[in-house]
Amino acid sequence: MAIKAVVWDVDDTLFDYASADSAGMRAHLVAEDILERYGTAQEALALWKETTRRHWARFGAGEVDFPSQRRDRVRDFLGGALGDLDDTEADAWFDRYRAHYEAAWSLFPDTVPALDALADGYRHAVLSNSAHVVQEHKLQVLGLYDRFETVLCAAELGVSKPAAEAFHAVCEALGLAPAEIAYVGDQPEIDARGARDAGLVGIWLDRNGSAQEGPEGVHRIGGLAELPALLLADTRFGAPSTFG
C-alpha cells in the first residue's frame, strides 16, 4: 500500500513558531513598558513559553476551550495586579502581542522547496492542535493555504493529537486508509508516535538534532529536504531505511 498523502503539523514544522513567538513577545513587552519587571528578555520569554506550555496542555486535555486558555495564559504571565484582567482586557492584551508576533512570522527555508518537490506525487492536508481560525489565517498570510485539501484543528474536532481520533479524522477527510498517509511533525510523542499508533507513517522532524531517542517505529529526519527521498524509499513495506 503506497503513501498517497502527506499530512502536516504547522507550528515549528512548516512555520518557525518559536522564533516568531520569541521576537514578538520581546517587542510587545518593550512596547508595554513592562520588560524590566521580568529581569531580562530571556527570563521573560522563558516564563511566557512555560505559561504557554502549561495552559496549552489544559486545552489539549479538554479542560478549557481555546479562548479561555489564551486569556488564562495572559493573566498567569502578568500575575498580581497586572493580571487582574477581565476577558475583554485579556483579549486586548493578547491582540497587542499578536500584532508583534505576526510581524515576525516566517516559514522555514526548506518549507516551500519540500512542498514543491512533493506537490505532484502526493495529496496534502494539515492536522494541528490549534484552532482553524488561527491556522487558516496563518497559512493564508504565509501563502500556503491553497496547497492543502483540508485543514483540521483540535478546537473544532474536539480532540487533540496524540489521540488516534484526531489522526483518523484527517484520514476520513481525505478518504484514505491510515496506512496511505504520512504525518510530519516536530514533536516525537504528540506527532510521530501519535501518528504511528493511529496506523499512519509517523515522521519526526528533528530540526535541532535532539539527543533523545525517538519512538520506535517512526522515521526521523533533520530537515524537510530529506522527506522526498524518505517517502520514495517506501520503508514501511520492505525497502531498506537509512533515515533512522
Coordinates of N, CA, C and O in Angstrom, one line a residue, residues 5 12 16 19 23 32 49 61 66 77 82 93 98 104 119 154 185 213 220 229:
A5 N -0.7 10.4 0.6 CA -0.9 11.8 1.1 C 0.1 12.1 2.2 O 0.5 11.2 3.0
D12 N 6.4 25.1 14.1 CA 7.7 24.6 14.2 C 7.9 23.4 13.3 O 8.9 22.6 13.5
D16 N 8.1 28.8 11.4 CA 9.1 29.0 12.5 C 8.4 29.7 13.7 O 8.6 30.9 14.0
S19 N 10.7 31.1 16.8 CA 11.4 32.4 16.6 C 10.4 33.6 16.6 O 10.7 34.6 17.2
A23 N 10.5 36.7 19.3 CA 10.7 38.1 18.8 C 9.5 38.9 19.1 O 9.6 40.1 19.5
E32 N 4.9 47.6 25.8 CA 4.0 47.8 27.0 C 4.8 48.4 28.2 O 4.2 48.7 29.2
K49 N 6.9 31.0 27.6 CA 6.9 29.7 27.0 C 6.4 28.7 28.0 O 5.6 27.8 27.6
A61 N -6.1 18.7 26.9 CA -6.8 17.7 27.7 C -8.3 18.0 27.8 O -9.0 17.2 28.5
F66 N -10.5 27.1 23.7 CA -9.4 27.8 23.1 C -9.3 29.2 23.6 O -8.2 29.7 24.0
F77 N 0.7 35.0 33.1 CA 2.0 35.6 32.8 C 2.2 36.9 33.5 O 3.3 37.2 34.0
L82 N -1.4 43.3 37.7 CA -1.4 43.4 36.2 C -2.3 42.3 35.6 O -2.8 42.5 34.5
W93 N -5.0 42.6 25.4 CA -3.6 42.4 25.7 C -3.0 41.4 24.7 O -1.9 41.7 24.1
R98 N -0.2 39.9 19.6 CA -0.3 39.2 18.4 C 0.2 40.0 17.2 O 0.8 39.5 16.2
A104 N 6.7 39.1 12.9 CA 7.9 38.3 12.9 C 7.7 36.9 12.2 O 8.6 36.1 12.2
A119 N 4.6 18.2 -4.5 CA 3.3 18.7 -5.0 C 2.6 17.7 -5.9 O 1.4 17.5 -5.9
A154 N -7.7 21.0 16.4 CA -8.3 20.4 17.6 C -9.5 21.1 18.1 O -10.4 20.5 18.6
G185 N 5.7 16.0 11.7 CA 5.6 17.0 12.8 C 6.8 17.0 13.6 O 7.7 16.1 13.6
E213 N 16.3 9.7 22.3 CA 15.9 8.6 21.4 C 14.5 8.9 20.8 O 13.6 9.3 21.6
R220 N 12.8 9.5 11.4 CA 13.4 10.8 12.0 C 14.2 11.5 10.9 O 15.1 10.8 10.3
A229 N 13.0 11.8 -0.4 CA 13.7 10.5 -0.5 C 13.1 9.5 0.4 O 13.0 8.3 0.1

